[in-house]
Amino acid sequence: MIRLSTKTRQAQIKEAVLEIISSEGLSKLSTKNLAAKVGVSEGAIYRHFKSKKNILLSVIEDVYRNLVVNQKAISESDMIPPIKLFTFLCKQIKYLINNKGVTILLLSQANNANDSDLKNKLLEILIAQKEMIIQIVEEGINKGVWDKNLDCDAFVTLYMGIPAILNIELVLNKGTFNHENFCNKMFVLLERILKM
Amino acid sequence: MIRLSTKTRQAQIKEAVLEIISSEGLSKLSTKNLAAKVGVSEGAIYRHFKSKKNILLSVIEDVYRNLVVNQKAISESDMIPPIKLFTFLCKQIKYLINNKGVTILLLSQANNANDSDLKNKLLEILIAQKEMIIQIVEEGINKGVWDKNLDCDAFVTLYMGIPAILNIELVLNKGTFNHENFCNKMFVLLERILKM
DNA sequence: TACTTTTGTAAGTGAGTGTTCACTTTAATA
DNA sequence: TATTAAAGTGAACACTCACTTACAAAAGTA
């Protein structure tokens, strides 16, 4: 038996979570399967995490660190607003496609809705993304690029629908997907809303 | 013990399914809970349905009959395209809010994705809705109301994001919601995309 | 009334769940 | 080299799951 540090095991476990979700589905995510995937006993899992719930919380925290922090860099950069919005959208879509397990986890847990800790973490991510987009849009309006009569909140809701529906279609269709083309198409539509 | 016909019991069971989902969450939807909600033993459930999966399939078939058929009537009516699209959107949003259990079921089962029968039924509903919207949009374009350069498929994807994100927000926020105002706001944005 | 069918119940099945336990192995340090 | 703490084991825990069985009682039919 190989012995590794808690830190590396935690990383392995979290990776295994996403692998199982995206290849076998959320319902197959048992501690038994998880242990088997990592190549370790079930008891060892509980050496490195307090509970299954804590594993999922930790995964979601990673999402925040990896995706949201990355997006923040874009929203605070000095690109001009249209480029900024496009880059932001592409980043989000790309992440969504490359980390299918994450989004299935996010949306399914959102619907199960039993656990308020998990739900709060999800809301946090959702709100963070909304605020960044509002910021981008308002910057565009202030710089005179976009229409000042625009309802920002409504626009953000419509925007957030894109990752939401994309996830559903990815799961249902399970097929191949041209993400760059998708981003372009969506951005064209968004610009028609924004333009003066 | 009261004895009722299979038909009425089936209806009671399906109603109980949606009640449990929307008030307690999908994870509480066990055959045990279901039987308790109907006021009947667990065995009685299996007198009227072959399996739990069949219960869910039957619920989803009801959605098709109630929502999709209703939407079809709108899309085939003789309203002018803008009114038609607005009516269609409102109907969908209203249904989504009044039948929260249904949408949680639809989206969560979509994510679980183990069962291809359920998945196919979901895809059927999704595709049916998409086709109706495409029809409405194309009618608008043909009648010269909307821009003929519009990418219909992309528009439909963006449109379908509205119910998708709304569902997520409803589950996460759990708060009150002004749906008429919501429809108006979304329609204003959609029209900006469509207009010539 | 007598017989069959339908609808119901209570108790039970085996498999699966997340979690804990006493215990063993490993590796670094005193 | 001996000690100690971290890491791993696998069986067992209490529980839930979807589903089945054996049998009772009501309803329908003759």
Short mmCIF file of N, CA, C and O in Angstrom, two decimals, chain A residues 73-164:
data_model
loop_
_atom_site.label_atom_id
_atom_site.label_comp_id
_atom_site.label_asym_id
_atom_site.label_seq_id
_atom_site.Cartn_x
_atom_site.Cartn_y
_atom_site.Cartn_z
N ALA A 73 -10.29 38.26 -12.94
CA ALA A 73 -9.14 38.86 -13.62
C ALA A 73 -9.58 39.48 -14.95
O ALA A 73 -9.14 40.57 -15.31
N ILE A 74 -10.46 38.77 -15.65
CA ILE A 74 -10.95 39.29 -16.93
C ILE A 74 -11.77 40.56 -16.72
O ILE A 74 -11.57 41.57 -17.38
N SER A 75 -12.71 40.48 -15.76
CA SER A 75 -13.63 41.61 -15.58
C SER A 75 -12.90 42.86 -15.09
O SER A 75 -13.39 43.97 -15.27
N GLU A 76 -11.75 42.67 -14.47
CA GLU A 76 -11.01 43.83 -13.96
C GLU A 76 -9.86 44.25 -14.89
O GLU A 76 -9.08 45.13 -14.57
N SER A 77 -9.76 43.58 -16.02
CA SER A 77 -8.68 43.90 -16.96
C SER A 77 -9.00 45.21 -17.70
O SER A 77 -10.05 45.81 -17.50
N ASP A 78 -8.09 45.63 -18.55
CA ASP A 78 -8.33 46.90 -19.26
C ASP A 78 -8.75 46.69 -20.72
O ASP A 78 -8.55 47.55 -21.57
N MET A 79 -9.32 45.53 -21.00
CA MET A 79 -9.88 45.33 -22.36
C MET A 79 -11.07 46.28 -22.54
O MET A 79 -11.66 46.73 -21.58
N ILE A 80 -11.41 46.52 -23.80
CA ILE A 80 -12.63 47.31 -24.02
C ILE A 80 -13.83 46.39 -23.77
O ILE A 80 -13.74 45.16 -23.96
N PRO A 81 -14.94 46.96 -23.28
CA PRO A 81 -16.07 46.16 -22.82
C PRO A 81 -16.52 45.02 -23.75
O PRO A 81 -16.73 43.91 -23.26
N PRO A 82 -16.68 45.25 -25.06
CA PRO A 82 -17.16 44.13 -25.89
C PRO A 82 -16.20 42.94 -25.86
O PRO A 82 -16.63 41.79 -25.72
N ILE A 83 -14.90 43.22 -25.98
CA ILE A 83 -13.90 42.15 -25.93
C ILE A 83 -13.94 41.47 -24.56
O ILE A 83 -13.83 40.26 -24.43
N LYS A 84 -14.10 42.29 -23.55
CA LYS A 84 -14.13 41.78 -22.18
C LYS A 84 -15.30 40.80 -22.00
O LYS A 84 -15.13 39.70 -21.48
N LEU A 85 -16.46 41.21 -22.47
CA LEU A 85 -17.65 40.35 -22.33
C LEU A 85 -17.47 39.05 -23.11
O LEU A 85 -17.80 37.96 -22.63
N PHE A 86 -16.92 39.19 -24.31
CA PHE A 86 -16.71 38.00 -25.16
C PHE A 86 -15.72 37.04 -24.50
O PHE A 86 -15.96 35.83 -24.44
N THR A 87 -14.63 37.59 -24.00
CA THR A 87 -13.62 36.76 -23.33
C THR A 87 -14.22 36.07 -22.11
O THR A 87 -13.98 34.88 -21.86
N PHE A 88 -14.99 36.84 -21.36
CA PHE A 88 -15.64 36.31 -20.16
C PHE A 88 -16.55 35.14 -20.52
O PHE A 88 -16.50 34.06 -19.91
N LEU A 89 -17.35 35.33 -21.54
CA LEU A 89 -18.29 34.28 -21.99
C LEU A 89 -17.53 33.04 -22.43
O LEU A 89 -17.86 31.92 -22.02
N CYS A 90 -16.49 33.24 -23.24
CA CYS A 90 -15.72 32.10 -23.75
C CYS A 90 -15.09 31.30 -22.61
O CYS A 90 -15.14 30.07 -22.61
N LYS A 91 -14.51 32.03 -21.66
CA LYS A 91 -13.89 31.37 -20.51
C LYS A 91 -14.90 30.48 -19.79
O LYS A 91 -14.61 29.33 -19.43
N GLN A 92 -16.07 31.05 -19.58
CA GLN A 92 -17.11 30.34 -18.85
C GLN A 92 -17.56 29.08 -19.59
O GLN A 92 -17.66 28.00 -19.01
N ILE A 93 -17.80 29.23 -20.88
CA ILE A 93 -18.27 28.10 -21.69
C ILE A 93 -17.20 27.02 -21.76
O ILE A 93 -17.50 25.82 -21.61
N LYS A 94 -15.98 27.46 -21.94
CA LYS A 94 -14.87 26.51 -22.04
C LYS A 94 -14.75 25.71 -20.75
O LYS A 94 -14.60 24.48 -20.77
N TYR A 95 -14.82 26.41 -19.64
CA TYR A 95 -14.72 25.74 -18.34
C TYR A 95 -15.85 24.74 -18.16
O TYR A 95 -15.65 23.62 -17.70
N LEU A 96 -17.02 25.17 -18.56
CA LEU A 96 -18.22 24.34 -18.45
C LEU A 96 -18.06 23.04 -19.22
O LEU A 96 -18.46 21.97 -18.77
N ILE A 97 -17.48 23.15 -20.41
CA ILE A 97 -17.34 21.97 -21.26
C ILE A 97 -16.21 21.06 -20.76
O ILE A 97 -16.35 19.84 -20.74
N ASN A 98 -15.12 21.68 -20.33
CA ASN A 98 -13.98 20.88 -19.88
C ASN A 98 -14.20 20.27 -18.49
O ASN A 98 -13.49 19.35 -18.10
N ASN A 99 -15.15 20.82 -17.75
CA ASN A 99 -15.38 20.31 -16.39
C ASN A 99 -16.85 19.93 -16.22
O ASN A 99 -17.54 20.45 -15.37
N LYS A 100 -17.28 19.04 -17.07
CA LYS A 100 -18.69 18.67 -17.09
C LYS A 100 -19.15 18.17 -15.72
O LYS A 100 -20.26 18.45 -15.30
N GLY A 101 -18.28 17.43 -15.04
CA GLY A 101 -18.62 16.90 -13.71
C GLY A 101 -19.00 18.01 -12.74
O GLY A 101 -19.96 17.88 -11.99
N VAL A 102 -18.27 19.11 -12.82
CA VAL A 102 -18.52 20.22 -11.92
C VAL A 102 -19.93 20.76 -12.09
O VAL A 102 -20.67 20.93 -11.12
N THR A 103 -20.30 21.01 -13.33
CA THR A 103 -21.60 21.64 -13.56
C THR A 103 -22.76 20.71 -13.25
O THR A 103 -23.78 21.14 -12.75
N ILE A 104 -22.56 19.43 -13.53
CA ILE A 104 -23.60 18.48 -13.14
C ILE A 104 -23.77 18.50 -11.64
O ILE A 104 -24.89 18.54 -11.12
N LEU A 105 -22.65 18.53 -10.96
CA LEU A 105 -22.69 18.59 -9.49
C LEU A 105 -23.41 19.85 -9.02
O LEU A 105 -24.32 19.79 -8.19
N LEU A 106 -23.03 20.98 -9.59
CA LEU A 106 -23.61 22.26 -9.18
C LEU A 106 -25.12 22.26 -9.37
O LEU A 106 -25.88 22.56 -8.45
N LEU A 107 -25.55 21.89 -10.56
CA LEU A 107 -26.98 21.99 -10.86
C LEU A 107 -27.80 20.93 -10.15
O LEU A 107 -28.90 21.19 -9.69
N SER A 108 -27.26 19.74 -10.04
CA SER A 108 -28.01 18.69 -9.37
C SER A 108 -28.14 18.97 -7.89
O SER A 108 -29.20 18.79 -7.30
N GLN A 109 -27.06 19.41 -7.30
CA GLN A 109 -27.12 19.72 -5.88
C GLN A 109 -28.04 20.90 -5.65
O GLN A 109 -28.72 20.97 -4.63
N ALA A 110 -28.06 21.81 -6.61
CA ALA A 110 -28.97 22.95 -6.50
C ALA A 110 -30.40 22.46 -6.43
O ALA A 110 -31.22 22.95 -5.67
N ASN A 111 -30.71 21.46 -7.24
CA ASN A 111 -32.07 20.96 -7.28
C ASN A 111 -32.42 20.10 -6.08
O ASN A 111 -33.56 20.07 -5.64
N ASN A 112 -31.46 19.37 -5.58
CA ASN A 112 -31.75 18.56 -4.41
C ASN A 112 -32.08 19.43 -3.20
O ASN A 112 -33.00 19.16 -2.47
N ALA A 113 -31.30 20.47 -3.07
CA ALA A 113 -31.69 21.56 -2.18
C ALA A 113 -31.86 21.18 -0.72
O ALA A 113 -32.45 21.92 0.03
N ASN A 114 -31.34 20.06 -0.32
CA ASN A 114 -31.50 19.70 1.09
C ASN A 114 -30.49 20.44 1.95
O ASN A 114 -30.80 20.90 3.03
N ASP A 115 -29.32 20.52 1.42
CA ASP A 115 -28.23 21.00 2.23
C ASP A 115 -28.01 22.49 2.03
O ASP A 115 -27.70 22.94 0.95
N SER A 116 -28.15 23.25 3.10
CA SER A 116 -28.06 24.70 2.94
C SER A 116 -26.61 25.15 2.80
O SER A 116 -26.35 26.19 2.20
N ASP A 117 -25.67 24.39 3.33
CA ASP A 117 -24.26 24.75 3.15
C ASP A 117 -23.89 24.72 1.67
O ASP A 117 -23.31 25.66 1.13
N LEU A 118 -24.24 23.60 1.04
CA LEU A 118 -23.97 23.46 -0.40
C LEU A 118 -24.70 24.54 -1.18
O LEU A 118 -24.14 25.18 -2.07
N LYS A 119 -25.97 24.74 -0.84
CA LYS A 119 -26.78 25.72 -1.56
C LYS A 119 -26.17 27.11 -1.46
O LYS A 119 -26.15 27.86 -2.43
N ASN A 120 -25.70 27.45 -0.28
CA ASN A 120 -25.10 28.77 -0.11
C ASN A 120 -23.84 28.95 -0.94
O ASN A 120 -23.60 30.01 -1.52
N LYS A 121 -23.04 27.90 -1.01
CA LYS A 121 -21.84 27.96 -1.85
C LYS A 121 -22.22 28.18 -3.32
O LYS A 121 -21.57 28.93 -4.04
N LEU A 122 -23.28 27.52 -3.75
CA LEU A 122 -23.73 27.67 -5.14
C LEU A 122 -24.20 29.09 -5.40
O LEU A 122 -23.84 29.73 -6.40
N LEU A 123 -25.02 29.60 -4.47
CA LEU A 123 -25.53 30.96 -4.60
C LEU A 123 -24.37 31.95 -4.68
O LEU A 123 -24.40 32.89 -5.47
N GLU A 124 -23.36 31.71 -3.86
CA GLU A 124 -22.18 32.56 -3.84
C GLU A 124 -21.55 32.66 -5.23
O GLU A 124 -21.24 33.75 -5.71
N ILE A 125 -21.37 31.50 -5.87
CA ILE A 125 -20.77 31.47 -7.20
C ILE A 125 -21.66 32.17 -8.21
O ILE A 125 -21.20 32.99 -9.01
N LEU A 126 -22.96 31.88 -8.14
CA LEU A 126 -23.92 32.49 -9.07
C LEU A 126 -23.90 34.01 -8.93
O LEU A 126 -23.82 34.74 -9.92
N ILE A 127 -23.97 34.48 -7.70
CA ILE A 127 -24.01 35.92 -7.44
C ILE A 127 -22.70 36.58 -7.87
O ILE A 127 -22.71 37.66 -8.46
N ALA A 128 -21.59 35.90 -7.60
CA ALA A 128 -20.29 36.47 -7.98
C ALA A 128 -20.24 36.68 -9.49
O ALA A 128 -19.80 37.74 -9.96
N GLN A 129 -20.71 35.68 -10.23
CA GLN A 129 -20.68 35.80 -11.68
C GLN A 129 -21.59 36.91 -12.17
O GLN A 129 -21.25 37.70 -13.05
N LYS A 130 -22.78 36.99 -11.55
CA LYS A 130 -23.72 38.04 -11.94
C LYS A 130 -23.10 39.42 -11.73
O LYS A 130 -23.21 40.30 -12.59
N GLU A 131 -22.46 39.59 -10.59
CA GLU A 131 -21.89 40.91 -10.28
C GLU A 131 -20.80 41.30 -11.25
O GLU A 131 -20.69 42.46 -11.65
N MET A 132 -20.01 40.29 -11.64
CA MET A 132 -18.94 40.60 -12.61
C MET A 132 -19.52 41.04 -13.95
O MET A 132 -19.02 41.97 -14.58
N ILE A 133 -20.58 40.38 -14.37
CA ILE A 133 -21.18 40.73 -15.66
C ILE A 133 -21.81 42.12 -15.59
O ILE A 133 -21.67 42.94 -16.50
N ILE A 134 -22.51 42.37 -14.48
CA ILE A 134 -23.10 43.71 -14.30
C ILE A 134 -22.01 44.77 -14.41
O ILE A 134 -22.18 45.79 -15.08
N GLN A 135 -20.90 44.49 -13.78
CA GLN A 135 -19.79 45.44 -13.81
C GLN A 135 -19.31 45.70 -15.23
O GLN A 135 -19.09 46.85 -15.63
N ILE A 136 -19.17 44.62 -15.99
CA ILE A 136 -18.73 44.76 -17.38
C ILE A 136 -19.74 45.58 -18.19
O ILE A 136 -19.38 46.50 -18.93
N VAL A 137 -21.02 45.25 -18.00
CA VAL A 137 -22.06 45.94 -18.77
C VAL A 137 -22.11 47.42 -18.40
O VAL A 137 -22.19 48.30 -19.27
N GLU A 138 -22.05 47.69 -17.10
CA GLU A 138 -22.12 49.09 -16.67
C GLU A 138 -20.92 49.89 -17.18
O GLU A 138 -21.05 51.06 -17.54
N GLU A 139 -19.77 49.24 -17.21
CA GLU A 139 -18.58 49.90 -17.75
C GLU A 139 -18.82 50.28 -19.22
O GLU A 139 -18.50 51.39 -19.65
N GLY A 140 -19.40 49.31 -19.95
CA GLY A 140 -19.70 49.56 -21.36
C GLY A 140 -20.67 50.72 -21.55
O GLY A 140 -20.53 51.53 -22.47
N ILE A 141 -21.65 50.78 -20.67
CA ILE A 141 -22.64 51.86 -20.75
C ILE A 141 -21.98 53.20 -20.42
O ILE A 141 -22.17 54.19 -21.13
N ASN A 142 -21.21 53.21 -19.36
CA ASN A 142 -20.54 54.45 -18.95
C ASN A 142 -19.57 54.96 -20.00
O ASN A 142 -19.41 56.17 -20.17
N LYS A 143 -18.93 54.03 -20.72
CA LYS A 143 -18.00 54.44 -21.76
C LYS A 143 -18.70 54.79 -23.07
O LYS A 143 -18.07 55.05 -24.09
N GLY A 144 -20.04 54.70 -23.04
CA GLY A 144 -20.81 55.08 -24.22
C GLY A 144 -20.81 54.06 -25.32
O GLY A 144 -21.18 54.35 -26.46
N VAL A 145 -20.39 52.83 -25.01
CA VAL A 145 -20.37 51.78 -26.03
C VAL A 145 -21.76 51.15 -26.17
O VAL A 145 -22.18 50.79 -27.26
N TRP A 146 -22.43 51.02 -25.04
CA TRP A 146 -23.73 50.34 -25.03
C TRP A 146 -24.86 51.25 -24.57
O TRP A 146 -24.64 52.26 -23.89
N ASP A 147 -26.05 50.83 -24.87
CA ASP A 147 -27.26 51.62 -24.60
C ASP A 147 -27.47 51.84 -23.10
O ASP A 147 -27.55 50.91 -22.32
N LYS A 148 -27.65 53.10 -22.72
CA LYS A 148 -27.79 53.40 -21.29
C LYS A 148 -29.19 53.10 -20.76
O LYS A 148 -29.43 53.11 -19.55
N ASN A 149 -30.12 52.83 -21.65
CA ASN A 149 -31.48 52.49 -21.22
C ASN A 149 -31.66 51.01 -20.90
O ASN A 149 -32.75 50.57 -20.55
N LEU A 150 -30.57 50.27 -21.03
CA LEU A 150 -30.65 48.82 -20.85
C LEU A 150 -30.95 48.44 -19.39
O LEU A 150 -30.44 49.05 -18.46
N ASP A 151 -31.80 47.43 -19.23
CA ASP A 151 -32.08 46.87 -17.90
C ASP A 151 -30.98 45.85 -17.58
O ASP A 151 -31.02 44.71 -18.02
N CYS A 152 -30.03 46.30 -16.79
CA CYS A 152 -28.85 45.47 -16.50
C CYS A 152 -29.21 44.14 -15.87
O CYS A 152 -28.73 43.08 -16.28
N ASP A 153 -30.06 44.17 -14.85
CA ASP A 153 -30.43 42.93 -14.16
C ASP A 153 -31.06 41.92 -15.10
O ASP A 153 -30.72 40.73 -15.07
N ALA A 154 -31.95 42.39 -15.94
CA ALA A 154 -32.61 41.49 -16.89
C ALA A 154 -31.59 40.89 -17.84
O ALA A 154 -31.61 39.69 -18.14
N PHE A 155 -30.67 41.75 -18.30
CA PHE A 155 -29.63 41.27 -19.22
C PHE A 155 -28.80 40.17 -18.57
O PHE A 155 -28.50 39.14 -19.19
N VAL A 156 -28.43 40.38 -17.32
CA VAL A 156 -27.61 39.39 -16.62
C VAL A 156 -28.36 38.07 -16.48
O VAL A 156 -27.78 36.99 -16.66
N THR A 157 -29.64 38.16 -16.19
CA THR A 157 -30.45 36.93 -16.09
C THR A 157 -30.42 36.17 -17.41
O THR A 157 -30.20 34.96 -17.45
N LEU A 158 -30.65 36.92 -18.49
CA LEU A 158 -30.64 36.29 -19.81
C LEU A 158 -29.27 35.69 -20.11
O LEU A 158 -29.16 34.56 -20.61
N TYR A 159 -28.22 36.44 -19.76
CA TYR A 159 -26.86 35.94 -19.97
C TYR A 159 -26.64 34.64 -19.22
O TYR A 159 -26.13 33.66 -19.76
N MET A 160 -27.02 34.60 -17.95
CA MET A 160 -26.78 33.42 -17.12
C MET A 160 -27.56 32.21 -17.61
O MET A 160 -27.25 31.07 -17.25
N GLY A 161 -28.57 32.47 -18.42
CA GLY A 161 -29.29 31.35 -19.02
C GLY A 161 -28.43 30.55 -19.99
O GLY A 161 -28.67 29.36 -20.20
N ILE A 162 -27.42 31.20 -20.56
CA ILE A 162 -26.57 30.52 -21.55
C ILE A 162 -25.84 29.33 -20.94
O ILE A 162 -25.99 28.21 -21.41
N PRO A 163 -25.04 29.54 -19.86
CA PRO A 163 -24.43 28.35 -19.25
C PRO A 163 -25.45 27.36 -18.72
O PRO A 163 -25.21 26.15 -18.75
N ALA A 164 -26.59 27.87 -18.26
CA ALA A 164 -27.61 26.97 -17.70
C ALA A 164 -28.15 26.01 -18.75
O ALA A 164 -28.22 24.79 -18.54
#
